[in-house]
Structure formats: structure tokens, C-alpha cells
Coordinates of C-alpha atoms in Angstrom, one line a residue:
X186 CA 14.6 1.2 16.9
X187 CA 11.3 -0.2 17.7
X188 CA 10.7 -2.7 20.6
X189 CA 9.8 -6.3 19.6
X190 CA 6.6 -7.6 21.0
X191 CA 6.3 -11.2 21.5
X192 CA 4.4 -13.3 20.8
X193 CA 2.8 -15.7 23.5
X194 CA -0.3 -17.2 22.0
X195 CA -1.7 -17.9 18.4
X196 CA -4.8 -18.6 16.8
X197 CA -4.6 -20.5 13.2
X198 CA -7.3 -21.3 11.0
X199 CA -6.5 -22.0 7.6
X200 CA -8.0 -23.4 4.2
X201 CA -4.4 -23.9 2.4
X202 CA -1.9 -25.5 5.0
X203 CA 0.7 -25.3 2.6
X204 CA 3.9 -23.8 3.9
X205 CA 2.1 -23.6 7.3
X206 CA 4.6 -26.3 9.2
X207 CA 7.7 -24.5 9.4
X208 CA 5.4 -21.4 11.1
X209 CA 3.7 -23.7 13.4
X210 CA 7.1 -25.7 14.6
X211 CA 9.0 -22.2 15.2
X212 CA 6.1 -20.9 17.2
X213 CA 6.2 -24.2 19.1
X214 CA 10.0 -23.5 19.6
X215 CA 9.0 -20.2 21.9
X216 CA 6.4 -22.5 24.1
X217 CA 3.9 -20.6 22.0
X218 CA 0.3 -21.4 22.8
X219 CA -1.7 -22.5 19.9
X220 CA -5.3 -22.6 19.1
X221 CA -7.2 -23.7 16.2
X222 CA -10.2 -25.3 14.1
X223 CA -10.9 -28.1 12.3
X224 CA -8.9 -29.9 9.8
X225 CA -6.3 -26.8 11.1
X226 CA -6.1 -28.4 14.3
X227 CA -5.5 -31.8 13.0
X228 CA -2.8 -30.8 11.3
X229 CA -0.9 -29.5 13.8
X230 CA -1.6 -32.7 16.4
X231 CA -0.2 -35.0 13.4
X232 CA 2.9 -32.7 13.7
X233 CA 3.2 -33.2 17.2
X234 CA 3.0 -30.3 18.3
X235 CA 0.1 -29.5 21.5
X236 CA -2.9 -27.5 20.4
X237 CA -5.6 -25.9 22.1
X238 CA -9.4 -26.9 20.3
X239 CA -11.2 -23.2 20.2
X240 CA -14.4 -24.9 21.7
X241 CA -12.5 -25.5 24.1
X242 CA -12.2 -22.4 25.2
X243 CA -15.7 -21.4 23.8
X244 CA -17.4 -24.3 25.0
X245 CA -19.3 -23.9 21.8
X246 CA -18.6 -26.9 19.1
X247 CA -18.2 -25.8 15.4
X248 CA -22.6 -25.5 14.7
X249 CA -24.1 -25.4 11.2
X250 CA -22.2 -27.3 9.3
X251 CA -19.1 -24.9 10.2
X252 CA -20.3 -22.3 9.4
X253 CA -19.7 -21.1 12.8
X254 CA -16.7 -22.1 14.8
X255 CA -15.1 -19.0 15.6
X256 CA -17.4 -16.5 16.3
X257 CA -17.6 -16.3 20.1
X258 CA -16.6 -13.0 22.6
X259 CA -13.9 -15.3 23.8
X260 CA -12.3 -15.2 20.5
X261 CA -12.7 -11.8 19.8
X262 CA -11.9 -10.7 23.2
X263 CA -8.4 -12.1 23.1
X264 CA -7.6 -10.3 19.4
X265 CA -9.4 -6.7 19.7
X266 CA -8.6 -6.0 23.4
X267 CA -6.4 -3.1 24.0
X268 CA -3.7 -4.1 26.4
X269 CA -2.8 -0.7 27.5
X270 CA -6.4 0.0 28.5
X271 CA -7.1 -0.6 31.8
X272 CA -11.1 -1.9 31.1
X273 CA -10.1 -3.9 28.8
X274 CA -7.4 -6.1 31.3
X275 CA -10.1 -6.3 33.8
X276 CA -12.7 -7.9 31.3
X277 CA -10.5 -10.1 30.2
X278 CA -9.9 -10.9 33.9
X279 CA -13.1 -10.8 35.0
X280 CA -14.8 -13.5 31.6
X281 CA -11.3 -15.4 31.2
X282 CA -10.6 -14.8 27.9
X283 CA -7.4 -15.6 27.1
X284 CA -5.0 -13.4 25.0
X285 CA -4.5 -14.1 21.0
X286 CA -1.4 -12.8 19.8
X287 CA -1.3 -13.6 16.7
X288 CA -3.6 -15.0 13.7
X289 CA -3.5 -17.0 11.2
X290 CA -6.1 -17.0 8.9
X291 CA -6.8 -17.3 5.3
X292 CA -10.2 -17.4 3.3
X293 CA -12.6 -19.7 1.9
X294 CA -11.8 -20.3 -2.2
X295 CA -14.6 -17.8 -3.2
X296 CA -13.3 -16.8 -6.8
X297 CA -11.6 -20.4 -7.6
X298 CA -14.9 -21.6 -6.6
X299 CA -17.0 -19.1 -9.0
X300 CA -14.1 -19.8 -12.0
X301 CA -14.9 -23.7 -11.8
X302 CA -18.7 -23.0 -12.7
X303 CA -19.7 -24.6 -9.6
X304 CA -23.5 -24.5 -9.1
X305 CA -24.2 -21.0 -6.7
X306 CA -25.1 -23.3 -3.8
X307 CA -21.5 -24.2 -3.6
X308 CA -20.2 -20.9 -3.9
X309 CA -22.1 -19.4 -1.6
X310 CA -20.9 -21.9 1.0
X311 CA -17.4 -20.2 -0.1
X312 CA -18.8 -16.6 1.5
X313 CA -16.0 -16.9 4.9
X314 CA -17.8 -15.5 7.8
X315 CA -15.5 -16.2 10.4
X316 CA -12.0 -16.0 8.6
X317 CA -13.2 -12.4 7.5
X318 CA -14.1 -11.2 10.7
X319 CA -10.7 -12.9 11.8
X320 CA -8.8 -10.6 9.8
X321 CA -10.5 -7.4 10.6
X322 CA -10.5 -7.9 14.2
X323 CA -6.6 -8.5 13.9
X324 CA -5.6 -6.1 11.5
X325 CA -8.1 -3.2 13.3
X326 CA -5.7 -4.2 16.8
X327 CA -2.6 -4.0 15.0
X328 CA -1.0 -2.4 18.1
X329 CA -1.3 -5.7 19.9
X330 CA -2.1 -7.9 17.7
X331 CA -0.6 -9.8 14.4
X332 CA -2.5 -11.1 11.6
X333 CA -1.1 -13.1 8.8
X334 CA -4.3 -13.5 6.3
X335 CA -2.4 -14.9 3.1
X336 CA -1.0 -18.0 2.6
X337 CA 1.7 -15.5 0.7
X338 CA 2.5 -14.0 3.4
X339 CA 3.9 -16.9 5.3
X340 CA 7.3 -16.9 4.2
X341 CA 7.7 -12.8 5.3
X342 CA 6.0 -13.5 8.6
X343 CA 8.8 -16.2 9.4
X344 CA 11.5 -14.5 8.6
X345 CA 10.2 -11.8 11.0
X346 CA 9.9 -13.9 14.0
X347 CA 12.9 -15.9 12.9
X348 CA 14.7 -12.7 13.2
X349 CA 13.1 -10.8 16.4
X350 CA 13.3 -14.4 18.1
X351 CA 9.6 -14.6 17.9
X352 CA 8.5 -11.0 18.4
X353 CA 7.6 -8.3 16.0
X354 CA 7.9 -4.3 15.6
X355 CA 4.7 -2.3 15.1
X356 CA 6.3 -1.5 11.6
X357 CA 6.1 -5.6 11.1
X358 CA 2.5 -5.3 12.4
X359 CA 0.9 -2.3 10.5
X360 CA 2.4 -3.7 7.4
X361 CA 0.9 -6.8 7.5
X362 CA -1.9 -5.4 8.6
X363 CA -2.1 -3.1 5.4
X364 CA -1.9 -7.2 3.4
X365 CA -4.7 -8.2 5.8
X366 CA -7.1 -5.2 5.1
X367 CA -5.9 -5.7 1.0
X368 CA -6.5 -9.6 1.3
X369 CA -10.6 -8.9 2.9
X370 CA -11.1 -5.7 0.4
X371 CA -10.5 -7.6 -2.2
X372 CA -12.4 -10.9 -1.3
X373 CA -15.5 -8.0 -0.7
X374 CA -15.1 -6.8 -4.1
X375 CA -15.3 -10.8 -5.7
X376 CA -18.4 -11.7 -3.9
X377 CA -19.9 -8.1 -4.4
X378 CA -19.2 -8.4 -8.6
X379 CA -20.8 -11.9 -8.5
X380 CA -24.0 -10.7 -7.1
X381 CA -23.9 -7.1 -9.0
X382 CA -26.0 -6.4 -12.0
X383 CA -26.0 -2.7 -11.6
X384 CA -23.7 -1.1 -14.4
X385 CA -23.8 2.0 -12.2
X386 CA -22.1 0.1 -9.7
X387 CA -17.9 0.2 -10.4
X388 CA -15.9 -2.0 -8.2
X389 CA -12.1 -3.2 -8.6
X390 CA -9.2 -4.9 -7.1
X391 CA -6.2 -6.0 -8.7
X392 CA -3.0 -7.2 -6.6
X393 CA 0.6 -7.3 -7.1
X394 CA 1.3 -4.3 -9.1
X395 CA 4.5 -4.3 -11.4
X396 CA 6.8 -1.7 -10.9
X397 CA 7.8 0.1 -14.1
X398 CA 11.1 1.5 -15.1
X399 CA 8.9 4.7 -15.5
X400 CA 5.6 5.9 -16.9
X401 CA 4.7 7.8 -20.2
X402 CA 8.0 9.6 -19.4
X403 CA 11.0 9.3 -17.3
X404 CA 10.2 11.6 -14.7
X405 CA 6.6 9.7 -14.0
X406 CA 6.1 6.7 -12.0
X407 CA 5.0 4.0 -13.6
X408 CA 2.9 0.6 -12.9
X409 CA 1.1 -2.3 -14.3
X410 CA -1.8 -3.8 -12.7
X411 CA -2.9 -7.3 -14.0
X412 CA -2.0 -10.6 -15.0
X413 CA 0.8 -10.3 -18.0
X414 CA 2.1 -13.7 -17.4
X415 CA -1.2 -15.3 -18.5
X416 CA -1.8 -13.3 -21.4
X417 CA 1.9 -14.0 -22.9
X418 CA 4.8 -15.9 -22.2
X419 CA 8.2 -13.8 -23.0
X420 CA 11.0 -15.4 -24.5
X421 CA 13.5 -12.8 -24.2
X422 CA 14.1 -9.2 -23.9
X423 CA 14.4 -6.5 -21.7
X424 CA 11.4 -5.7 -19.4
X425 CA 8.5 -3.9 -20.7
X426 CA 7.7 -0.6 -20.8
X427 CA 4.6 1.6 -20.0
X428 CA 4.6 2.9 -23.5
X429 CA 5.4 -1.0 -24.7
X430 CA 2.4 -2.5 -22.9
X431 CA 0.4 0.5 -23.9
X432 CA 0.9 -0.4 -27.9
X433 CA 0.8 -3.8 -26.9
X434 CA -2.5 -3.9 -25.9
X435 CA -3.1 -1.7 -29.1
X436 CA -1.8 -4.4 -30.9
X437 CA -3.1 -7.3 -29.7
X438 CA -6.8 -5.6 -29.7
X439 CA -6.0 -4.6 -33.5
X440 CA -5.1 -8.7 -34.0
X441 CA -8.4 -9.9 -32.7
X442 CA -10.1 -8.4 -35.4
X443 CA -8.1 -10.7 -38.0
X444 CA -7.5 -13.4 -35.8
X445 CA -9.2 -16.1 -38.2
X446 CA -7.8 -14.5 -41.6
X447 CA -5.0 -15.5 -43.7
X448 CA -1.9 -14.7 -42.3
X449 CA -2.0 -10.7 -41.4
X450 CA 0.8 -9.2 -39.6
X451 CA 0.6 -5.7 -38.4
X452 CA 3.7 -3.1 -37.2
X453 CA 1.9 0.0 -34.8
X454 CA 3.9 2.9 -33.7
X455 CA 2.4 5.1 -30.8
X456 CA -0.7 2.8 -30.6
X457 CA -1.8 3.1 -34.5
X458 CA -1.0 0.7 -37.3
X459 CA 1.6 1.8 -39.4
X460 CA 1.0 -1.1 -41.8
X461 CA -0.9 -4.1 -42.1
X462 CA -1.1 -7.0 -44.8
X463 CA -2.8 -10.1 -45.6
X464 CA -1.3 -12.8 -47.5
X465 CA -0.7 -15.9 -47.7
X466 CA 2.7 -16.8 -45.9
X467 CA 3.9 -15.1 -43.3
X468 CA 6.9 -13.7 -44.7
X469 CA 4.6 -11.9 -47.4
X470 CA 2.5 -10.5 -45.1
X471 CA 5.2 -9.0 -43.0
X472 CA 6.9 -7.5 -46.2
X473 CA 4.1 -5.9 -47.3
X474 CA 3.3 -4.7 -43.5
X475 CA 6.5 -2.8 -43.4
X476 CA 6.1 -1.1 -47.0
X477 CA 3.2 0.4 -46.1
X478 CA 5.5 3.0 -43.5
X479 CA 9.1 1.5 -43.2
X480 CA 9.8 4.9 -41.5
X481 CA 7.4 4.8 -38.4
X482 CA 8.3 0.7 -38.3
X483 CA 11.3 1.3 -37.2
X484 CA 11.4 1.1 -33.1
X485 CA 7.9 -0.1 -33.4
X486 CA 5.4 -3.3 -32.1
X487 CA 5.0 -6.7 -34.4
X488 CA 2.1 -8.4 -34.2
X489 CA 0.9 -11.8 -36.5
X490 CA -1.6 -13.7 -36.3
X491 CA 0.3 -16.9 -36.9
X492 CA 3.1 -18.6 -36.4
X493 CA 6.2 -17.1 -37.3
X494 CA 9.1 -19.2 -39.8
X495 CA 12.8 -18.4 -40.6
X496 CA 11.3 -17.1 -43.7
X497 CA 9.1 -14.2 -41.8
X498 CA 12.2 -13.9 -38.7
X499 CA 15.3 -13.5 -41.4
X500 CA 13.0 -10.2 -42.6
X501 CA 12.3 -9.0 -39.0
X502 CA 15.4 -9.2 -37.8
X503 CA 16.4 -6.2 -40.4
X504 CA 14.4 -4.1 -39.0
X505 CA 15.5 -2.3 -35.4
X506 CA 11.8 -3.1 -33.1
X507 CA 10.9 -2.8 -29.6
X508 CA 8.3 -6.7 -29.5
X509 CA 7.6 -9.1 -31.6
X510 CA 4.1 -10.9 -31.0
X511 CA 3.0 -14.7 -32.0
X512 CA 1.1 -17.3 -31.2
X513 CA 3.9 -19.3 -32.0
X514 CA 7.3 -19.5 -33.9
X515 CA 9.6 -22.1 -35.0
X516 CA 12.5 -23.0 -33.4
X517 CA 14.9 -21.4 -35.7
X518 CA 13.0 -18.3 -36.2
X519 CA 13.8 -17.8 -32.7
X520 CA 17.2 -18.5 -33.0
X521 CA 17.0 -15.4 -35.6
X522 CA 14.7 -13.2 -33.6
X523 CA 17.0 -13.6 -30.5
X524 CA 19.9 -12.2 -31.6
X525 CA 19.3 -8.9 -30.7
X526 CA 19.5 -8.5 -26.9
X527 CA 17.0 -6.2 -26.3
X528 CA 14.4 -7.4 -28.3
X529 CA 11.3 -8.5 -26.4
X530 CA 9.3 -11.9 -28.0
X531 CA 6.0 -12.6 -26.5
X532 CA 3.8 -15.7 -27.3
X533 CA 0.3 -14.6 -27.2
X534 CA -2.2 -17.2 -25.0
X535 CA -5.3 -17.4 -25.7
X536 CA -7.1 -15.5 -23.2
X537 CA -10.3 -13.6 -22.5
X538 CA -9.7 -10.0 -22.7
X539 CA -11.5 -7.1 -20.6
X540 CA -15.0 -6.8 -21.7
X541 CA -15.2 -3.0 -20.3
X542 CA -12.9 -0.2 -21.0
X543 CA -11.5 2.0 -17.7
X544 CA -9.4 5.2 -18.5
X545 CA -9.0 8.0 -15.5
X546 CA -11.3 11.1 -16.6
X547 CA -11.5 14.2 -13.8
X548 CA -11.7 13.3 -10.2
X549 CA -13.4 10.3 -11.5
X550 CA -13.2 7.4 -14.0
X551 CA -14.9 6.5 -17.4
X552 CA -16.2 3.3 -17.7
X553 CA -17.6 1.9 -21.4
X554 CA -18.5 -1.8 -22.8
X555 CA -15.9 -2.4 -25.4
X556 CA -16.5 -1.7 -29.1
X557 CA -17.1 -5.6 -29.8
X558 CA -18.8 -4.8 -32.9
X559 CA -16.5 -5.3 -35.9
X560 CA -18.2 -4.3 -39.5
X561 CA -19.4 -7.6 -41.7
X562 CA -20.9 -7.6 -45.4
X563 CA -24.2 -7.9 -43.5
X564 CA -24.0 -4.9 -42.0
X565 CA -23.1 -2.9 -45.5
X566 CA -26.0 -0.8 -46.8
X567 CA -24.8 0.4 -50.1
X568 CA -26.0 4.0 -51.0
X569 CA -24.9 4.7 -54.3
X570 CA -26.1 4.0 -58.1
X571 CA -22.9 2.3 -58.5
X572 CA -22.1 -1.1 -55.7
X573 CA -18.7 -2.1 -54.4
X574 CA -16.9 -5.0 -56.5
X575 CA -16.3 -8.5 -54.4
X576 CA -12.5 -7.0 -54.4
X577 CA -13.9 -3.7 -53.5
X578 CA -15.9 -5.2 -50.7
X579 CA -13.0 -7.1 -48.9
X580 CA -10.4 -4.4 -48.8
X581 CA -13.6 -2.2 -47.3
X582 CA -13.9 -4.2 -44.4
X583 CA -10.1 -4.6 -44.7
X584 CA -9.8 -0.9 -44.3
X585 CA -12.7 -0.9 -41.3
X586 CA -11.3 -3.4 -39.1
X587 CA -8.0 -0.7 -39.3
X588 CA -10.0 2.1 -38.7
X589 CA -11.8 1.1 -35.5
X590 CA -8.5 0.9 -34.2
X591 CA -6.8 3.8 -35.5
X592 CA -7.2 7.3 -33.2
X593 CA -10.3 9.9 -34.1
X594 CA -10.3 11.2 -36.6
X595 CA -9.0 9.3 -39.0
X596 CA -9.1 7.9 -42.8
X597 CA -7.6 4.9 -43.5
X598 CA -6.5 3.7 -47.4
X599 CA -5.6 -0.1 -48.5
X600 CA -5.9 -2.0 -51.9
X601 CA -5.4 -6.0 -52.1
X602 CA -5.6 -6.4 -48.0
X603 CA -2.2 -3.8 -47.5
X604 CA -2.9 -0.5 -45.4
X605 CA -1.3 2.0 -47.5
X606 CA -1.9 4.7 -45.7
X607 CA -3.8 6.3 -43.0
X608 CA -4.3 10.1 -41.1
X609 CA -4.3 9.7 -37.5
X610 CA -5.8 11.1 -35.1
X611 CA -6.3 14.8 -36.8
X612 CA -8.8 17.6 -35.4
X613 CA -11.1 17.4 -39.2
X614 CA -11.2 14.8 -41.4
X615 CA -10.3 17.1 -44.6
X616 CA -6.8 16.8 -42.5
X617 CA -6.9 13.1 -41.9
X618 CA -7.7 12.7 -45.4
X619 CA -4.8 15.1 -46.4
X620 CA -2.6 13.3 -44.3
X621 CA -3.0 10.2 -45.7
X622 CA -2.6 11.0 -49.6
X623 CA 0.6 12.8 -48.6
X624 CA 1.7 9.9 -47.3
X625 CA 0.8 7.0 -49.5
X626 CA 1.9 9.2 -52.3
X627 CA 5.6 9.3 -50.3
X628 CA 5.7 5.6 -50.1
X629 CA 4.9 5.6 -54.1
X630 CA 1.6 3.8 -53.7
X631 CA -1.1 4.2 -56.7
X632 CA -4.0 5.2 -54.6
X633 CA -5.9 4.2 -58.2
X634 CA -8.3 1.6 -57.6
X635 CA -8.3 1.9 -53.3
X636 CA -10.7 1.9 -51.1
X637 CA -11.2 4.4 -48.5
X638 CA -12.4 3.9 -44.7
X639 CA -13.5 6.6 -42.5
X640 CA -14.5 6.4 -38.9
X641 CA -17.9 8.9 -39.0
X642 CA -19.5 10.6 -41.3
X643 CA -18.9 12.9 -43.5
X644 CA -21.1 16.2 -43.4
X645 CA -20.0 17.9 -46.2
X646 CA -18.9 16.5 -49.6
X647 CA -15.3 17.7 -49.6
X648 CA -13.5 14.5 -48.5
X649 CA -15.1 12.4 -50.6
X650 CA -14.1 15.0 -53.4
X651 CA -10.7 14.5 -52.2
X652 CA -10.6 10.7 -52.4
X653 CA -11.7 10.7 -56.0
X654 CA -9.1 13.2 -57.0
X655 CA -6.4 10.8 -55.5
X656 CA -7.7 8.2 -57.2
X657 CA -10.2 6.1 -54.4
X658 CA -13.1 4.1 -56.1
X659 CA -14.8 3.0 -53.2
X660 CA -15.4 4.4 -49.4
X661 CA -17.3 3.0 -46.3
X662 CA -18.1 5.2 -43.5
X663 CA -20.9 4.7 -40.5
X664 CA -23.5 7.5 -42.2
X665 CA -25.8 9.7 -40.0
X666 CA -25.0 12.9 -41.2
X667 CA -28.3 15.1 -41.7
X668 CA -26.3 16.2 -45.4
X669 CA -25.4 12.4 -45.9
X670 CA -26.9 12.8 -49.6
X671 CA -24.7 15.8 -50.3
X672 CA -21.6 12.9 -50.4
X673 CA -23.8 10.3 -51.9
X674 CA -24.7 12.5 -55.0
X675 CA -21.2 13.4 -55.3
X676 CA -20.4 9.9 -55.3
X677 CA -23.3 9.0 -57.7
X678 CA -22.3 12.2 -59.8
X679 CA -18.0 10.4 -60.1
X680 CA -18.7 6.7 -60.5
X681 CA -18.0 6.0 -56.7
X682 CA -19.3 3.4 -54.9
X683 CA -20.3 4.5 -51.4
X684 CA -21.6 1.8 -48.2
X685 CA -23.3 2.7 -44.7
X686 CA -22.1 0.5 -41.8
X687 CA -24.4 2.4 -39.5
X688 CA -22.1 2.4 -36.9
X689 CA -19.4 4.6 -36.1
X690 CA -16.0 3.9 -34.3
X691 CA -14.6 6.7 -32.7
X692 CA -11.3 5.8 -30.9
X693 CA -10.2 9.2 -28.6

């Protein structure tokens, strides 16, 4: 087992003092010395309890406003020296520094600060100087010396002295350490992406990971870095999974693109839509959702855009799926929705998503703005003799929004606002496209009259070809192709009306 060190002196310096009392009066229990700072220092003298002023020992007094009250070889003398080195016990005889034991430090509010939209003269008076150099110096000495840089670290650091009668193990100490280095890594990589403007430039630090049952598969590890409990609030259900929050996210980007329609409701499986509706009730919507691929709904992710009823839950709960996702349902519709055990109901805040993408690539990382561009009437160039109808238009755009969210390659179908079918994710479009007729004609859908969306061009004239014979009127694709005219006078040639978006959405 390893031996306890105890702990003789302290040095505390803290912005949040909450939870700090019980620390302070157990280290006063074990004659513990105590020096501090500030409105720190007062603290602890309205406890009670004696305190040493670091001037004191500096015989500096806090100078610039505070910005420098620590920063003195007396200070950092008693935390870095090495106690089994003999030079250092002599210069700490021969300048009568005293030994620090343990600190306790914490950091100005530098990304609170920057979230309030406080002017940049107040943030930057939330750069710590001295707490950060605290924490480094105490952490770097971990041997001899404990730091406790977190206010959520307080209630681990008191059971460990509570236990070892107020000593530690060099276990206790690294490990805190490893907090203390987190805690000033991740302050660095705040102030650094406040004052960066350099895209080339990729800095990150998330804390608190959740532990996963598992990753992609059973026999991977699996974690989730980020703040899930802002983004939804869960009602019920079992815990999430990696491939739950993977066509969660899916989902819930899918959603923003019909966030201020009619009532839409989508189902995904494996991080496509499997089908999608807009109508004008809920219910409807969800109906017409599920006919679109009943089979790939079941064990799938439910997203609406709006609140959920009895109406919408008494359908849902027919159908065996992993989450459910809503800004809001009734009470009863809960009721409904929570009978089955397992079943995982999420409220979706309202809450800025990720403006860049991040995905592992190599030895390396990819990083990309997100596709924020989602295709308008504005945008639609058409190209043929004959023009999309007002219907025609909508379910176009319908059928985009779908698309850009669908995997590469891929060809999506809808008529009247209902996907009826897509091909996901093929290796040519002529596959995509053959993938999709097959199976809208399975799920009896007339494809006479729909509207076809593809997410890039089309260099040859073959799918278009295909799309007439299976009854498609109208098509919308990004364009670009050198042999773009190739499809347009087929389209001309059929009575097809054809639009350019001019930009493609590839999702890989």
C-alpha cells in the first residue's frame, strides 16, 4: 500500500467558495497552516478559523488591481521544491520560504464571462495569471505536493483526507494532478478560441465523457463527449446508445431543415430517413411517415417537429422504436408513449448546434463548416422548355431538404410532402435510382406524377431516362456536369421539367 503524506500547510485561493468550508474546517482539525488571498482569506477568518495573509509572507501586497498577489519565489518555492533534494532543503533554509502542501485553487470565470457578451475589457480581466501558474506548479510537484484546481473536485479531495486522516497517497496525488493539468488545458484552449481567427488552427476540449454501454459494436468501447442534458431532456428509457445518438443527431439535423413547416415527422434507420411527411396534424404526418418504409421503421428513431397528442402517441406506440423526439407532448401522450419500458422520449431544447463538422480521418482529423445551405425557390434555375408546377415546386424542395441528409449517392422520390422512396448511399446513381423504384414500387406507391431529387449531377442521361419510365415528372439536381445538356434535352425531348440548385450536397 502506499504511504500517506500529510499534509502540514495549505495555500487557498479561490473564485467559487462554495463547498470550500467543510475543507477548510477539517484541515483546521489537523493544526493545518493556512494561507490565502483576498476575499479567500476573509472567508476563512469569518469562519474562525487562523489564516496566514500571503503578503505576509511575501511582504508584497496584492499590486495592480490583483492582478498580482501570488506571484512571488516565496510562493513558488514552498509548492515546486523537491523535498528529497538536498538543494532544494537548503534554499528553502537559507530564503525562509515556508512549505505549501497543498493548493487550492480555482480559475477566474473566463468562458462564463465571454457567454454573457460582456464587453472584451471585462473578459480579458478574466485571463487568471496567478491561479494558472498555481495549478501547474502543484500539479508539475505532484510528488510533494497536492493541488485541488476545481471547485468539483472538492468533495473527492475530502473524502481523501477524511480517510488518510489528513494525508494522501501519490495515487491520490497524480490523479488529481491529471484533473489539475485537464482543468488549465482546457481554460488554454477557451481563451486561445476567443482570440483565434485562423481556420487552420483546430483546438478542443470537452470534459466529463459519458461512458457507453459500447461503441458501433459490442466489442468496441464506446463514449460521448458533450453536453446531452442541454440539448434534450429524457423522460424515460433506457440509456442511449452509440448507434442511438449517432441517428439522433441524424435526426435532429434532418428536423432543422423543416423546423418552421407544417407538422413533418420523420422515422430514420441507420442515419437515413426511412420516411418523412408533411401534414397538417400530427397524427397524419406520422401515418404517412411510416408508410413510406414500415419495414426499416421498425427499431428505428422518431423525430416531429411539433408537439406530440394522444392522437399521434396511440399510432406510435404500435410500432416497436428505439426514441421518440419532440419539442413537446401532451400529458396523455406520454402516458401512451411510456408504456413500453425501454422506450427512450427526448424533449428537444432549443439549442445552437455545432457550426463545424469533426470526423477522425488517418492519423489526423477532418474538419468542414457545416452544409448550412438548404435549397429555396430562389435558388431554382429551371433548365428545361417545360417549368415545375407550384405542386411540383414544393415537393422539389421537399425532396432536397431529404436528400442533403440522405448518404452519397443517393436519389430521393416524394409526391404531396411524403418521401416515398429513396436509394441510399449506393456506389452510381443508376443504382440509387434503381434502388429507389424497387422500393416505392414494393410499398405500392404510383411514382406517376413525383418528383425526383438527386444529390449531384447527372453526367449521362440514363437516370433521368429511368425516372421517366417510372413515371417522375419533375427532378432537381445541383448541375455542373460538362454533358449537363445531354439530361436536359432528354428532359426537353419527354415533357420533364428539370431545375439547377447549383449546389450539391454530398453526405459520405
Amino acid at each position: 500500500m502506499s504511504t500517506v503524506k500529510n499534509i502540514s500547510s495549505a495555500l487557498i485561493s479561490v473564485f467559487d467558495k462554495d463547498g470550500l468550508e467543510p475543507i477548510v474546517r477539517k484541515l483546521h482539525e489537523h493544526s493545518v497552516t493556512i494561507y490565502s488571498t483576498g476575499g479567500t482569506e476573509s472567508f476563512i477568518r469569518d469562519l474562525g478559523i487562523p489564516v496566514v495573509a500571503v503578503e505576509d509572507v511575501t511582504s508584497y501586497p496584492s499590486i495592480l488591481g490583483g492582478r498580482v498577489k501570488t506571484l512571488h519565489p516565496k510562493v513558488f518555492g514552498g509548492i515546486l521544491n523537491r523535498q528529497d533534494n538536498e538543494s532544494d532543503v537548503q534554499q528553502m533554509k537559507e530564503f525562509d520560504i515556508p512549505q505549501i502542501d497543498l493548493v487550492i485553487v480555482d480559475l477566474y470565470p473566463f468562458e462564463k464571462t465571454v457567454a454573457s457578451g460582456a464587453p472584451e475589457a471585462d473578459i480579458i480581466e478574466k485571463i487568471d495569471i496567478g491561479g494558472i501558474s498555481l495549478i501547474r506548479a502543484a500539479a508539475k510537484n505532484f510528488k510533494d505536493t497536492v493541488i485541488v484546481a476545481s471547485v468539483e473536485e472538492y468533495s473527492l479531495f475530502l473524502d481523501m483526507i477524511t480517510k488518510n486522516d489528513c494525508g494522501t497517497t501519490i495515487e491520490e496525488r497524480r490523479l488529481l494532478a491529471t484533473k489539475a493539468f485537464h482543468v488549465s488545458s482546457n481554460y488554454d484552449t477557451a481563451i486561445f478560441n476567443y482570440f483565434n481567427t485562423d481556420d487552420t488552427y483546430y483546438k478542443e476540449s470537452i470534459a466529463n465523457g459519458q461512458v457507453l454501454r459500447y461503441g458501433e459494436n459490442p466489442h468496441q468501447k464506446g463514449f460521448f463527449f458533450g453536453e446531452f442534458d442541454k440539448m434534450f431532456s429524457k423522460l424515460h428509457g433506457k440509456e442511449l446508445s452509440y448507434n442511438n445518438l449517432l441517428d439522433v443527431d441524424a435526426a435532429v439535423n434532418l428536423m432543422q431543415e423543416f423546423k418552421n413547416d407544417d407538422p413533418t415527422f420523420a422515422i430514420l434507420k441507420h442515419n437515413n430517413a426511412c420516411g418523412l411527411a408533411t401534414r397538417s396534424n400530427v397524427k397524419e404526418a406520422y401515418l404517412d411517415a411510416l408508410s413510406g418504409d414500415p419495414t426499416s421503421a421498425f427499431g428505428g428513431v422518431l423525430i416531429s417537429n411539433s408537439k406530440i397528442d394522444k392522437a399521434a402517441a396511440d399510432e406510435i406506440n404500435k410500432l416497436f422504436c428505439e426514441v421518440v423526439i419532440a419539442p413537446a407532448y401532451d400529458n396523455d401522450a406520454l402516458e401512451v408513449l411510456q408504456e413500453k419500458k425501454n422506450r427512450i422520449i427526448l424533449i428537444q431544447n432549443e439549442v445552437e448546434l455545432p457550426a463545424k463538422q469533426i470526423r477522425t480521418c488517418l492519423n489526423g482529423l477532418l474538419v468542414q463548416d457545416k452544409d448550412n445551405i438548404t435549397d429555396n425557390k430562389e435558388h431554382l434555375k429551371t433548365v428545361t422548355v417545360t417549368s415545375p408546377t407550384e405542386q411540383e415546386v414544393e415537393d422539389l424542395l421537399f425532396a432536397s431538404k431529404i436528400c442533403k441528409h440522405t448518404k452519397s449517392n443517393t436519389i430521393v422520390f416524394a409526391k404531396n410532402k411524403q418521401l416515398f422512396a429513396s436509394g441510399t448511399g449506393q456506389t452510381s446513381r443508376v443504382d440509387a435510382l434503381r434502388q429507389a423504384v424497387e422500393k416505392a414500387n414494393s410499398f405500392n406507391f404510383d411514382l406517376n406524377g413525383a418528383v425526383m431529387a438527386s444529390d449531384a449531377f447527372f453526367p449521362f442521361p440514363d437516370c433521368v431516362e429511368m425516372a421517366k419510365q417510372a413515371g417522375i415528372t419533375a427532378v432537381i439536381q445541383p448541375g455542373g456536369s460538362i454533358k449537363d445538356e445531354l439530361s436536359i434535352n432528354y428532359c426537353n425531348e419527354n415533357n420533364v421539367a428539370m431545375v439547377f440548385t447549383g449546389t450539391r450536397h454530398f453526405k459520405h
